[in-house]
Coordinates of C-alpha atoms and ligand atoms in Angstrom, one line a residue:
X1 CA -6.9 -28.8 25.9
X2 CA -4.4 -29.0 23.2
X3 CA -5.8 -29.9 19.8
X4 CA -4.9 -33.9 19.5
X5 CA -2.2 -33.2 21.5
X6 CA -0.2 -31.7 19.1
X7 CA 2.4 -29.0 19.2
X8 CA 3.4 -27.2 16.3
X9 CA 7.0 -25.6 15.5
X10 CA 4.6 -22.4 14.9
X11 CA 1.3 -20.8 15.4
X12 CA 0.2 -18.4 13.7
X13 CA -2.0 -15.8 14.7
X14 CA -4.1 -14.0 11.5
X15 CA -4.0 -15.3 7.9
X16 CA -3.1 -12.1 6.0
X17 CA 0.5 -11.1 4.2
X18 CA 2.4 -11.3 7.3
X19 CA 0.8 -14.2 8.5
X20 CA 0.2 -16.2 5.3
X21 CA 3.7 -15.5 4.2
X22 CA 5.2 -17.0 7.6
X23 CA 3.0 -20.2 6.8
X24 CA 4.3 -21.4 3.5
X25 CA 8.2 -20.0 4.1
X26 CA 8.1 -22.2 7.5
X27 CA 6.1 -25.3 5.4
X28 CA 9.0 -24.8 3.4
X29 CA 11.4 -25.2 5.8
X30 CA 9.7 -28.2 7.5
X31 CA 8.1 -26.6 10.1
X32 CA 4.8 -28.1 11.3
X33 CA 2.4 -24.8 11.0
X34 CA -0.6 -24.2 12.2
X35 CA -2.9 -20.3 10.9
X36 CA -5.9 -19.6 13.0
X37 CA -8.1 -17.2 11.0
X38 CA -11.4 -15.6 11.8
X39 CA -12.3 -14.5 8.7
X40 CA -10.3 -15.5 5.6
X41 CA -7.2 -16.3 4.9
X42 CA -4.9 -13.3 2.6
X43 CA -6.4 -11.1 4.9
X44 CA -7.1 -7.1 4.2
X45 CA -4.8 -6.8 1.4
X46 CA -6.5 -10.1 -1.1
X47 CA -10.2 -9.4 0.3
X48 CA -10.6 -5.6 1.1
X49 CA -7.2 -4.1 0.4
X50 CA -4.4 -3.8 -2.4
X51 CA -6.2 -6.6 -4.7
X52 CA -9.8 -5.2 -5.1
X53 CA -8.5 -1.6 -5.1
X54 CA -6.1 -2.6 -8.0
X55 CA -8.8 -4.0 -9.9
X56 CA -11.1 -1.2 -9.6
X57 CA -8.1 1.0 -10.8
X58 CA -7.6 -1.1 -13.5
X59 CA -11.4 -0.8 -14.3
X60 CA -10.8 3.1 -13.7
X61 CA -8.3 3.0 -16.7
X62 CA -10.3 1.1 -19.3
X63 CA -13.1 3.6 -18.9
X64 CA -10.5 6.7 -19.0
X65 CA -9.6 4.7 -22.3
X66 CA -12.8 4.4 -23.6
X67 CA -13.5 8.2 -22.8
X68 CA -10.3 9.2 -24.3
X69 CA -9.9 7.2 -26.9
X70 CA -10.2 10.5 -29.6
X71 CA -7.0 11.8 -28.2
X72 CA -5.3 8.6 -30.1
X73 CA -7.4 8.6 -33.1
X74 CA -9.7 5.7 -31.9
X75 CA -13.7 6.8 -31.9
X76 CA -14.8 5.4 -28.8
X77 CA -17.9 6.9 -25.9
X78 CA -18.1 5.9 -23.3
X79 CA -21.4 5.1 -22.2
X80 CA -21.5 4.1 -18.6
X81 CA -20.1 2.2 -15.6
X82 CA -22.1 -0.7 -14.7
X83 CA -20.6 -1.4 -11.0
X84 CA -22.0 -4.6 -10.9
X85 CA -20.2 -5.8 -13.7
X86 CA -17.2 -4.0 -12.1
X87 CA -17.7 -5.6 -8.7
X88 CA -18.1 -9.4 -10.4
X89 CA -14.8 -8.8 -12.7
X90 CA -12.9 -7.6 -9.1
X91 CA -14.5 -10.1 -6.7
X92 CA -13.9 -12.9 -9.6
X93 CA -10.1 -11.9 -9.0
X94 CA -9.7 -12.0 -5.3
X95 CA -11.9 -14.9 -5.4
X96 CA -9.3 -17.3 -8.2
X97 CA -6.0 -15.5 -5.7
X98 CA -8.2 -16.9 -2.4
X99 CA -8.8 -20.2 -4.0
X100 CA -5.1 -20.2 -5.3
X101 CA -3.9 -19.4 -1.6
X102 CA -5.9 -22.0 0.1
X103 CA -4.4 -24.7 -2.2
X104 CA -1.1 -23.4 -1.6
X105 CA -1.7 -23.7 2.3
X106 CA -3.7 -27.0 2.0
X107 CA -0.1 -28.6 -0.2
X108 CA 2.0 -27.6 2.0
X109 CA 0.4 -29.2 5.1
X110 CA -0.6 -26.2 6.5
X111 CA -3.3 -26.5 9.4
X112 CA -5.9 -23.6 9.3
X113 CA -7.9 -23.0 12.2
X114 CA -11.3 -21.2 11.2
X115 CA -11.9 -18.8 14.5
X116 CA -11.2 -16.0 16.6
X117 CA -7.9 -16.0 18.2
X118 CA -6.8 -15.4 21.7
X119 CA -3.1 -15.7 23.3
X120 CA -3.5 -17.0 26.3
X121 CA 0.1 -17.8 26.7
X122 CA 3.7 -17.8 25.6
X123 CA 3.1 -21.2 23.2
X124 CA -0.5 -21.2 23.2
X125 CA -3.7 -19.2 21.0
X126 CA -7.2 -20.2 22.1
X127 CA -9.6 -20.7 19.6
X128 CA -13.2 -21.0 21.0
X129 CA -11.8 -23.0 24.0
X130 CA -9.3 -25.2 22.1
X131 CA -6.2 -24.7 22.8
X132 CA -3.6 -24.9 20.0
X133 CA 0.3 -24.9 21.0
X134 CA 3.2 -23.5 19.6
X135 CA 7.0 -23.5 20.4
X136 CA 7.0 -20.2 18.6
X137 CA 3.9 -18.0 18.2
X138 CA 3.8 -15.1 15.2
X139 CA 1.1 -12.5 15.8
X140 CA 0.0 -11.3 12.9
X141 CA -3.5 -9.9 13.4
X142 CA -3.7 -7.1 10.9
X143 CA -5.4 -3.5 10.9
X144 CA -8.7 -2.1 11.1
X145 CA -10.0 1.4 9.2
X146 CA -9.5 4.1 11.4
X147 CA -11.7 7.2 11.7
X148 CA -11.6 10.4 13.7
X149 CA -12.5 11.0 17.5
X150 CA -16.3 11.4 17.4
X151 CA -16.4 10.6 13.6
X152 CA -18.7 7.0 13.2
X153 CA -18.7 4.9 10.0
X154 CA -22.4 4.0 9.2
X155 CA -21.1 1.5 6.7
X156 CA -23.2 3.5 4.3
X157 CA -22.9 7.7 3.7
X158 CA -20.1 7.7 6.2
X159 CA -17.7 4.6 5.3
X160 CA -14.6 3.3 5.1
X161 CA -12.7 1.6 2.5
X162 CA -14.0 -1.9 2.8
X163 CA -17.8 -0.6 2.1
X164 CA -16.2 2.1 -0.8
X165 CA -15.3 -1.4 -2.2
X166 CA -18.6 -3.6 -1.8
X167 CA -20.6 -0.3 -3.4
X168 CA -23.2 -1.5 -5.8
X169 CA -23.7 2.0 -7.2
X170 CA -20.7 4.9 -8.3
X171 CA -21.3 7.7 -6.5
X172 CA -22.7 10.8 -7.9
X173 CA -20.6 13.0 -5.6
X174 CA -18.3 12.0 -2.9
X175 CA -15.6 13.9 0.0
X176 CA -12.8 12.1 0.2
X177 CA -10.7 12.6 4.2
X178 CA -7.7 12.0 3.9
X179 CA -5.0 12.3 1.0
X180 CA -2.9 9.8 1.8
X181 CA -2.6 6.5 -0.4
X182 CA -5.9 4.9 -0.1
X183 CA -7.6 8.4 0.0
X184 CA -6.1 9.4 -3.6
X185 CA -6.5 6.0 -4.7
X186 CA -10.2 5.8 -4.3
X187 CA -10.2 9.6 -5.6
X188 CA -8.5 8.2 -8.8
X189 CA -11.0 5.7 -9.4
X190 CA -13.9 7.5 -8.9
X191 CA -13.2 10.6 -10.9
X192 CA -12.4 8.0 -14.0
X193 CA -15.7 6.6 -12.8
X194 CA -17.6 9.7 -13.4
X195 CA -17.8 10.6 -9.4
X196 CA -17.4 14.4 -8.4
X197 CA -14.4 13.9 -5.9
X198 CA -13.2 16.8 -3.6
X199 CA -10.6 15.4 -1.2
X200 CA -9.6 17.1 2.4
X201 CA -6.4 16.6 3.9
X202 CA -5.6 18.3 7.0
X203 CA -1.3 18.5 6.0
X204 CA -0.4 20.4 3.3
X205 CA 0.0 18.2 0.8
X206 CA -1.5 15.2 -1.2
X207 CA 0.7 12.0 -0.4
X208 CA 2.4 13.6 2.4
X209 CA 4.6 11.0 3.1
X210 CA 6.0 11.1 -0.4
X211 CA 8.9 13.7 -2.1
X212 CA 7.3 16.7 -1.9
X213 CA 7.7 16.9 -5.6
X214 CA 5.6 14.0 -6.2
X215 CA 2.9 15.9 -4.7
X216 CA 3.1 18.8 -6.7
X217 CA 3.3 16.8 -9.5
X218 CA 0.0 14.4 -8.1
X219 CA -1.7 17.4 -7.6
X220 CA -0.9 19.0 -10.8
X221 CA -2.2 15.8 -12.6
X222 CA -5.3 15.7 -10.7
X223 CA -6.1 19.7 -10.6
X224 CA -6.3 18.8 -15.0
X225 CA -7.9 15.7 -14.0
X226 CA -10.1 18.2 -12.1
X227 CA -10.1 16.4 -8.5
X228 CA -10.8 18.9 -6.2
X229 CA -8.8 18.9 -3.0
X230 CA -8.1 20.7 -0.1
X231 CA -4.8 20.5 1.6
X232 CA -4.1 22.1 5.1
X233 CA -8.0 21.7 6.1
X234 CA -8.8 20.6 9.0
X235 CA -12.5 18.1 8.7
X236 CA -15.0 19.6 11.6
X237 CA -17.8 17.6 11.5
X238 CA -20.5 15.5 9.1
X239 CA -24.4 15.6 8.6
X240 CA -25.6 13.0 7.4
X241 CA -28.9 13.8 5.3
X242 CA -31.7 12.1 3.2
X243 CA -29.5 12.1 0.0
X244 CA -26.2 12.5 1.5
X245 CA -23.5 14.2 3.7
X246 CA -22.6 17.4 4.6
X247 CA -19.2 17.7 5.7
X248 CA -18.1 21.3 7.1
X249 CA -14.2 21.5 7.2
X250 CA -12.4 24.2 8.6
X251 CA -13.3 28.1 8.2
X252 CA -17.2 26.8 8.1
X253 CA -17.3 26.1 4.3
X254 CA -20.0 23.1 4.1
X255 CA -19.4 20.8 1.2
X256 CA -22.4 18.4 0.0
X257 CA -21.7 14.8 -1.1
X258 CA -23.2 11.7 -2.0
X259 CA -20.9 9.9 0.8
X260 CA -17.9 10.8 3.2
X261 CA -15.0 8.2 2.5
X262 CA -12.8 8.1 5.5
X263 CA -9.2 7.3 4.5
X264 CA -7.3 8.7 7.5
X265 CA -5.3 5.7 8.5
X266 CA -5.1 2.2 10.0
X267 CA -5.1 1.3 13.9
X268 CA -3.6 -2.2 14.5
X269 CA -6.1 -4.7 15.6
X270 CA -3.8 -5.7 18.9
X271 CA -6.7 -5.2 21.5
X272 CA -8.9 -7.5 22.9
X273 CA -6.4 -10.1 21.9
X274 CA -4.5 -11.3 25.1
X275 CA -1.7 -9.7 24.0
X276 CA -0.6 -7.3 26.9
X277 CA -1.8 -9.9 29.5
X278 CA 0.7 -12.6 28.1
X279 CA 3.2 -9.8 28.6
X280 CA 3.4 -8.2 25.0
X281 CA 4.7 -4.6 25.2
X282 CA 2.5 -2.6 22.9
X283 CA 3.3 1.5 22.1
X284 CA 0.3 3.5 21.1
X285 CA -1.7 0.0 20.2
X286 CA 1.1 -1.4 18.4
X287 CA 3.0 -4.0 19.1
X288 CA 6.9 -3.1 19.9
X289 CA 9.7 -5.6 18.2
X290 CA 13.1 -6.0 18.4
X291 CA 13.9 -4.8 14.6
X292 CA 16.7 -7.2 13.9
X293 CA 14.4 -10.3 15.1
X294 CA 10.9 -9.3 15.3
X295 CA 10.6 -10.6 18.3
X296 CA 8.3 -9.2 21.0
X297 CA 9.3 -8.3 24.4
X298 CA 8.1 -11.9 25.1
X299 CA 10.1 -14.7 24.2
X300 CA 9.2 -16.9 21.2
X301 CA 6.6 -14.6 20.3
X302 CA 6.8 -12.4 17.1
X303 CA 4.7 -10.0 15.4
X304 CA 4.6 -9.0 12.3
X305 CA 2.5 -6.7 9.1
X306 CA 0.5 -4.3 9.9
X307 CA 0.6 -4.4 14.2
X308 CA 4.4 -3.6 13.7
X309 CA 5.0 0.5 13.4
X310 CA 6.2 1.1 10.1
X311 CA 4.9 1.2 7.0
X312 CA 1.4 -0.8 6.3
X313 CA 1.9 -2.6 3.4
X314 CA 1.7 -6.3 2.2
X315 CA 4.8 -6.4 0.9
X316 CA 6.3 -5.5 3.9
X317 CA 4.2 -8.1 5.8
X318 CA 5.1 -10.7 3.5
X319 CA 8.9 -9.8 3.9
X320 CA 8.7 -10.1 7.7
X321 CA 7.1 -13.2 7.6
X322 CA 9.5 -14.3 5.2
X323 CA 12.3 -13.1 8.1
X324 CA 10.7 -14.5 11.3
X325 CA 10.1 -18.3 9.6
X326 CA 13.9 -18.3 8.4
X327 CA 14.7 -17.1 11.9
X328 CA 12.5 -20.1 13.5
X329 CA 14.4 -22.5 11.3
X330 CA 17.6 -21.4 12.7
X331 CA 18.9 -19.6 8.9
X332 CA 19.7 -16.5 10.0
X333 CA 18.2 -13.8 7.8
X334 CA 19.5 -10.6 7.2
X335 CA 17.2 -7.8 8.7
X336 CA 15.1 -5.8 6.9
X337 CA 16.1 -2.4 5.6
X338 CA 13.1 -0.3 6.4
X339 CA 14.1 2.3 4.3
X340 CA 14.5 -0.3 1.0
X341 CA 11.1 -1.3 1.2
X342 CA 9.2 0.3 -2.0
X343 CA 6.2 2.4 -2.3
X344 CA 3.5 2.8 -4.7
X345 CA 0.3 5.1 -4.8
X346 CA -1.7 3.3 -7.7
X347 CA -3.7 6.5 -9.1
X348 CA -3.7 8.1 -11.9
X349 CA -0.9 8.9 -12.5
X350 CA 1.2 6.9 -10.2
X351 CA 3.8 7.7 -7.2
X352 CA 6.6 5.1 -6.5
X353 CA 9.6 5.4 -4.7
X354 CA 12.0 3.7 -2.4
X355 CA 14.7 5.4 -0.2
X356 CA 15.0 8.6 1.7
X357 CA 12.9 12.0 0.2
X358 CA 15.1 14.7 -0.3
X359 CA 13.9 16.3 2.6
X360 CA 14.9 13.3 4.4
X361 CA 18.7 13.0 2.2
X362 CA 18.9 16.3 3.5
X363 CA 18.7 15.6 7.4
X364 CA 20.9 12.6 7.1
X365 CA 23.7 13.8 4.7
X366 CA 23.9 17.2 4.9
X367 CA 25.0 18.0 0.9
X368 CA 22.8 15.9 -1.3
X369 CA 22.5 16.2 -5.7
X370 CA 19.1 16.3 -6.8
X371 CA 18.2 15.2 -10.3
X372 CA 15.0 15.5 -12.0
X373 CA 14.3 14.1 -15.3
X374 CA 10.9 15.0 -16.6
X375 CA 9.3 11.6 -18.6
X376 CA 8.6 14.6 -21.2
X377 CA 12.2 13.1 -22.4
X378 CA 10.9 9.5 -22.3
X379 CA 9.3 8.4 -25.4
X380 CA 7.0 5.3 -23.6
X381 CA 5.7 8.3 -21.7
X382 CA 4.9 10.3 -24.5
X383 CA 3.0 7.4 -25.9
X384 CA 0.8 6.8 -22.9
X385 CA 0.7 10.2 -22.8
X386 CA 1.8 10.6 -19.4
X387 CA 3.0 13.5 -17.4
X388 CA 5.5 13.4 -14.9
X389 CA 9.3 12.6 -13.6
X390 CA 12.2 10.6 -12.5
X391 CA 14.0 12.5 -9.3
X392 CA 17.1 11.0 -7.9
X393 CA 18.4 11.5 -4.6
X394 CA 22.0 11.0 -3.1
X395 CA 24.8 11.9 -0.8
X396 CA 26.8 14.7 -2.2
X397 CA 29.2 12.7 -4.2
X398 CA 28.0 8.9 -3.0
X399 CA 25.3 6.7 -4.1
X400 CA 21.4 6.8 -5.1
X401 CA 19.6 7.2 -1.5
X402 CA 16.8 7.9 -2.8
X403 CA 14.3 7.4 -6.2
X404 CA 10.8 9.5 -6.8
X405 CA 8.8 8.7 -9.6
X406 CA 5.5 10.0 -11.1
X407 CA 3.7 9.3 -14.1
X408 CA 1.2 6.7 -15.7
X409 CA 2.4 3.3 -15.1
X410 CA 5.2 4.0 -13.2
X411 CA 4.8 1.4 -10.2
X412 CA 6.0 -1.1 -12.5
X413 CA 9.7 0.6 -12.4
X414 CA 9.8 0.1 -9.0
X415 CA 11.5 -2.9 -8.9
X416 CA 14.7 -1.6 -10.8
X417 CA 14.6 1.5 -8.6
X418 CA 14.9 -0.8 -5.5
X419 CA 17.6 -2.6 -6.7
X420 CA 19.7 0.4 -7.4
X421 CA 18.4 1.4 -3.7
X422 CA 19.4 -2.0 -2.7
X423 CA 22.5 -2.0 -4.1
X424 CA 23.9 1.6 -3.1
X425 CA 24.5 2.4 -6.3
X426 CA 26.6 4.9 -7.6
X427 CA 25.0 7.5 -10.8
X428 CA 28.1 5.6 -12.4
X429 CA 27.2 1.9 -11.6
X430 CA 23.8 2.2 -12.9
X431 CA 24.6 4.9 -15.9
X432 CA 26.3 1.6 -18.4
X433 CA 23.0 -0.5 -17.8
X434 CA 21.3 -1.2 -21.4
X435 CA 17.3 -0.6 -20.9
X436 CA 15.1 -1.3 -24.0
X437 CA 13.8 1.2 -26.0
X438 CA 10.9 2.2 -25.8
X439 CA 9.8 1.6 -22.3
X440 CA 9.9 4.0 -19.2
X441 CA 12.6 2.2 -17.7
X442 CA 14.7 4.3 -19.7
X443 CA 13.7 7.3 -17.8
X444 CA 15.9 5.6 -14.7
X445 CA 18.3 5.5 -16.8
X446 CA 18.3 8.7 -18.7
X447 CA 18.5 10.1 -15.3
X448 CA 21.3 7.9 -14.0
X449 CA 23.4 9.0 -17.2
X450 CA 22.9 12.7 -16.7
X451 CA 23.6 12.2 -12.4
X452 CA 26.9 10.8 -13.8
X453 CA 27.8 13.5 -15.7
X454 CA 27.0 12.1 -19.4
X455 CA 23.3 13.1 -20.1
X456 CA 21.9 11.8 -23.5
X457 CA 18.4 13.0 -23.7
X458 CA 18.8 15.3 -20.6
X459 CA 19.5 19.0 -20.1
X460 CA 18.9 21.4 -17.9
Ligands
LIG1 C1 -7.9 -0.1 0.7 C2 -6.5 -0.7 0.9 C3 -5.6 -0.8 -0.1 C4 -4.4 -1.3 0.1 N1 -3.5 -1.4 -1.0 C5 -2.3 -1.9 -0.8 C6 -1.4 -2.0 -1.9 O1 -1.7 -1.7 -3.0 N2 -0.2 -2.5 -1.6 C7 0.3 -2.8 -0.4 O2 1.4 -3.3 -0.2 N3 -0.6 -2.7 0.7 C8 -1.8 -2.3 0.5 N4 -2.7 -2.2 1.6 C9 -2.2 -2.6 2.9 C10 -2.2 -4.1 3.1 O3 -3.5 -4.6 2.9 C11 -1.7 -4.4 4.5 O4 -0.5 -3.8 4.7 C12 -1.6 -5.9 4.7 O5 -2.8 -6.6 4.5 C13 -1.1 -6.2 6.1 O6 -1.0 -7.5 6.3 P1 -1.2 -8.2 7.8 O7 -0.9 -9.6 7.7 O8 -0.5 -7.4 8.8 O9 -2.7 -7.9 8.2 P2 -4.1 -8.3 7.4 O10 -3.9 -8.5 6.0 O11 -5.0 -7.3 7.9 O12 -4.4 -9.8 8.0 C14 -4.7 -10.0 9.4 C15 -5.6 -11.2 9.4 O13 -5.7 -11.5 10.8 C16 -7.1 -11.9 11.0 N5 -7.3 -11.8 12.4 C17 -7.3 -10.6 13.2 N6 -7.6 -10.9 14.4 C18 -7.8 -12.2 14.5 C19 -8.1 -13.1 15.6 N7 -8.3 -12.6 16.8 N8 -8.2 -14.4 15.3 C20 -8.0 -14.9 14.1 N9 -7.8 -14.1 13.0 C21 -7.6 -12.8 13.3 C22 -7.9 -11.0 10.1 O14 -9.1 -11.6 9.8 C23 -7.0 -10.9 8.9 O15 -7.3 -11.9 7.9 C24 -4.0 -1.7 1.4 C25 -4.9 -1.6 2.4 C26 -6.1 -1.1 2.2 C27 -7.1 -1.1 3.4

């Protein structure tokens, strides 16, 4: 049965970025749009993911404040962490962003369907035996926490992030797996939180997807921040005890925590779902597009966020939802750049970066100039008291293919350094730009000056 008989220009399946995105861009448009959603609708990254993590990094910094307050000649202790009071001033945000999303969706005459979805065709999702149709159909189901072959999330000493972020308590102790960007994150948080962190990552660095700079300089910061971590250590196996874990990693040593925090990665939730019976080719669990459309190996059905290989992040959901409604409606979008979208690592301090490492410059270009401007030149930086660099990356001679950035704050520079990205800009282009003083942006352009050859504040 189709719901009243209608059929809408699009259904959608999962409420997250990706799918939320889709919803109001094809509303826009004048699309009829219909969301089914089994849980609520922003999905991981408003209810479990970047939001709440933010906030409790946010939280992280006013009590790294409070406790360091002497270094800027303010007398403040700091006497505690009450996590409740943490929890209400976090949930209290997601909650006004939900409310604010479900207006947005309810003016723009979205339909959302509360329920688990199935495809059970081309045009159509079942939702507990109703049938909703679609000329076009957008999967957008999400991720799930991943763990490690025999590894099993008790929800409670062994957990995941979604339970690291419904925690009524800070932890005395905890081993964090995995040193990737929700591992370091969570790390970040709990250290300013008063939590003995050690972190174990089986590559060789922290952020390994990142410059290898940046790591060095992440785990500079958080060797004086004193995080413990082991890179190039392979987890064995956990015990879980009255008070506790005990988590042996490789070469036997046995380290004892209050909890085990897996962080090693999201699986796409595309299982389960009706995908691969209606035809949907999926590689390793995800769901395989056709990068300048986003559509699936089945006609009229896309997928994007999370289910899509790439990177996981809402930003890129929300820009291929953007993409595939614009497509519907016949606009013809330009495809994404993969490479252009951004990056940020929100810990203490921060990673951000858009482009091509320089290991990466490297492969592609052959001859690459590397510059490195250390925010010790930046006098924002040496306000906040911050640590850390600027590196540029490009083709011997040719534009900016690449920016790296650490340092306190420095996510919020990201959006010029995509821009240059963007723009394939030469050291030259971006070198005349006028930043105000004082602020960090002047770092990106400090180091653009000195790439061009006419270095103010800069020398070797
Ligand atoms: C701890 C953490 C921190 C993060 N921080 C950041 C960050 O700072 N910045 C950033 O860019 N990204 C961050 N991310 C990643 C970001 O959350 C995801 O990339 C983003 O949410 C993906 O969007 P999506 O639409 O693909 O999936 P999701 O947001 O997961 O949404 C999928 C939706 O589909 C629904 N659904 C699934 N199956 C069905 C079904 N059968 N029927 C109906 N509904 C269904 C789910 O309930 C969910 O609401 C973080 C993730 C985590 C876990």
């Amino acid at each position: 049965m189709t719901e009243s008989g209608t059929t809408y220009d699009l259904v959608i399946l999962g409420g997250g970025s990706g799918g939320y995105a889709a919803a109001l861009r094809a509303a826009t448009l004048g699309l009829s749009v219909a969301v089914v959603e089994k849980d609520k609708v922003g999905g991981t990254c408003l209810h479990r993911g970047c939001i709440p993590t933010k906030a409790l990094l946010h939280a992280a910094e006013v009590a790294d404040s409070a406790r360091e307050g002497e270094q800027f000649g303010v007398r403040t202790t700091l006497e505690g962490v009450d996590m409740g009071g943490v929890n209400k001033y976090k949930d209290g945000v997601v909650d006004r962003l939900f409310k604010g999303l479900q207006g947005q969706l309810k003016a723009r005459g979205i339909t959302v369907i509360e329920g688990e979805g199935r495809l059970t065709s081309p045009t159509t999702v079942d939702v507990g035996g109703t049938s909703y149709t679609g000329k076009n159909v957008i999967l957008a189901s999400g991720s799930y926490s991943r763990s490690l072959p025999g590894l099993e999330l008790d929800g409670h000493r062994v957990i995941a992030s979604e339970h690291a972020l419904t925690m009524d308590r800070v932890p005395e102790s905890a081993v964090v797996l995995g040193g990737g960007v929700i591992g370091v994150e969570f790390a970040s948080a709990w250290t300013s939180f008063g939590t003995k962190v050690t972190i174990v990552e089986a590559l060789p660095r922290l952020v390994p997807a990142e410059d290898a700079d940046c790591s060095k300089t992440l785990e500079r910061a958080f060797r004086k921040r004193k995080i413990a971590f082991k890179t190039g250590t392979a987890f064995e196996s956990v015990e879980v005890v009255d008070n506790g874990v005990k988590v042996t990693v490789a070469g036997g040593e046995v380290i004892e925590a209050e909890v085990l925090l897996v962080a090693v990665g999201r699986g796409p939730n595309t299982s389960g779902l009706g995908y691969e019976e209606v035809g949907v080719a999926l590689d390793r669990g995800f769901v395989t597009v056709d990068p300048n459309t986003l559509l699936t190996s089945v006609p009229g059905v896309y997928a994007v966020g999370d289910i899509v290989p790439g990177l996981q992040l809402a930003h890129r959901g929300f820009q291929q939802g953007i993409f595939v409604a614009e497509h519907i409606a016949g606009l013809n979008p330009t495809p994404i750049d993969e490479a252009g979208i951004p990056r940020v690592t929100y810990s203490e301090p921060e990673v951000a970066s858009v482009g091509l490492t320089e290991e990466q410059a490297r492969d592609k270009h052959g001859e690459v100039d590397i510059l490195n401007y250390n925010l010790g030149g930046n006098g924002k930086s040496q306000i906040l008291k911050t640590a850390g660099f600027v590196k540029l990356v490009r083709a011997k001679d040719g534009a900016v293919v690449g920016l790296h950035m650490v340092g306190s704050r420095v996510g919020e520079l990201i959006g010029e350094a995509q821009l240059i990205y963007n723009w394939e800009a030469y050291p030259a282009d971006v070198a005349p730009l006028v930043h105000a003083h004082p602020t960090q942006n002047e770092a990106l352009g400090e180091a653009h000056l000195a790439l061009a050859g006419k270095p103010l504040h800069f020398h070797d």
